[in-house]
Amino acid sequence: MTDPAFTILPETADDALAIERLNERTFGPGRYAKSAYRLRERMPHRPELSFTARIGTLLVGSVRLSPIRIGEAQALLLGPLTVEPPFRERGIGHALIGRAVSEAKAKGHRLVVLVGDEPYYGKSGFKRIPKGRARMPGPVDPARLLVCELVDGAFDGVSGPIRPDWSAP
Ligand SMILES: CC(C)(COP(=O)(O)OP(=O)(O)OC[C@H]1O[C@@H](n2cnc3c(N)ncnc32)[C@H](O)[C@@H]1OP(=O)(O)O)[C@@H](O)C(=O)NCCC(=O)NCCS
């Protein structure tokens, strides 16, 4: 049997509950203690830079981007990224990352950061941030703090604390 095709669509207001449930099932209540979640709590994600994966009408995956700053530089925080377990290992995760990153680039953004596994996100162009150059507002394994430059050299000279971007339009 062949896999049913999936589609990647911009997130809409109607998706909020299904995404919340998907993230609850995937990460559990412990997610609120994570540094990335603490940032996202204070700075809502951007629906126009956030995407869902669907098979038919079923929501099977989600990725969100939120505006942050690293020092003075504007950037986006990617996450959470989640795919429903029965639908993993068929490219949905990478398709969600690819769509979010290309849409961010098309809208003029320069940097995307995240906390995650380098072997996975490296395939989508993310690289480890040199230790100490960017600081999350809580404990994070430095090997998991990654950045993707949407413009060549966009991370050159960027350093400092990672915090919500209150001035983002
Ligand atoms: C991580 C996740 C989003 C991947 O989604 P997916 O749709 O299965 O991913 P894809 O199909 O695009 O990619 C699968 C490939 O990535 C690999 N992969 C998956 N998770 C990985 C990880 N943590 N580290 C390294 N490689 C990983 C798979 O082995 C597979 O490799 P292959 O292409 O060589 O066969 C999904 O497993 C998930 O929701 N996990 C739980 C939540 C989570 O951990 N989110 C990320 C937070 S950092």
PDB file of C-alpha atoms in Angstrom, residues 3 5 10 21 61 68 74 76-77 90 92 108 115 122 129-130 151 167:
ATOM      1  CA  ASP A   3       1.384   6.221   1.833  1.00  0.00           C
ATOM      2  CA  ALA A   5      -0.067  12.114   0.409  1.00  0.00           C
ATOM      3  CA  PRO A  10      -0.637  27.747   6.874  1.00  0.00           C
ATOM      4  CA  ARG A  21      -3.680  18.402  21.966  1.00  0.00           C
ATOM      5  CA  GLY A  61       1.780  17.668  12.239  1.00  0.00           C
ATOM      6  CA  ILE A  68      12.692  36.669  19.313  1.00  0.00           C
ATOM      7  CA  GLN A  74      15.855  39.976  15.218  1.00  0.00           C
ATOM      8  CA  LEU A  76      12.632  33.555  14.880  1.00  0.00           C
ATOM      9  CA  LEU A  77      12.370  30.642  17.293  1.00  0.00           C
ATOM     10  CA  ARG A  90       7.709   9.819   5.734  1.00  0.00           C
ATOM     11  CA  ILE A  92       6.470  15.324   7.092  1.00  0.00           C
ATOM     12  CA  GLY A 108      12.604  38.985   4.840  1.00  0.00           C
ATOM     13  CA  VAL A 115      16.581  23.832  20.607  1.00  0.00           C
ATOM     14  CA  GLY A 122      21.204  19.644  10.304  1.00  0.00           C
ATOM     15  CA  ILE A 129      25.607  27.904  17.830  1.00  0.00           C
ATOM     16  CA  PRO A 130      29.143  28.266  19.236  1.00  0.00           C
ATOM     17  CA  VAL A 151      20.807  35.097   4.367  1.00  0.00           C
ATOM     18  CA  SER A 167       8.968  45.237  19.185  1.00  0.00           C
TER      19      SER A 167
END
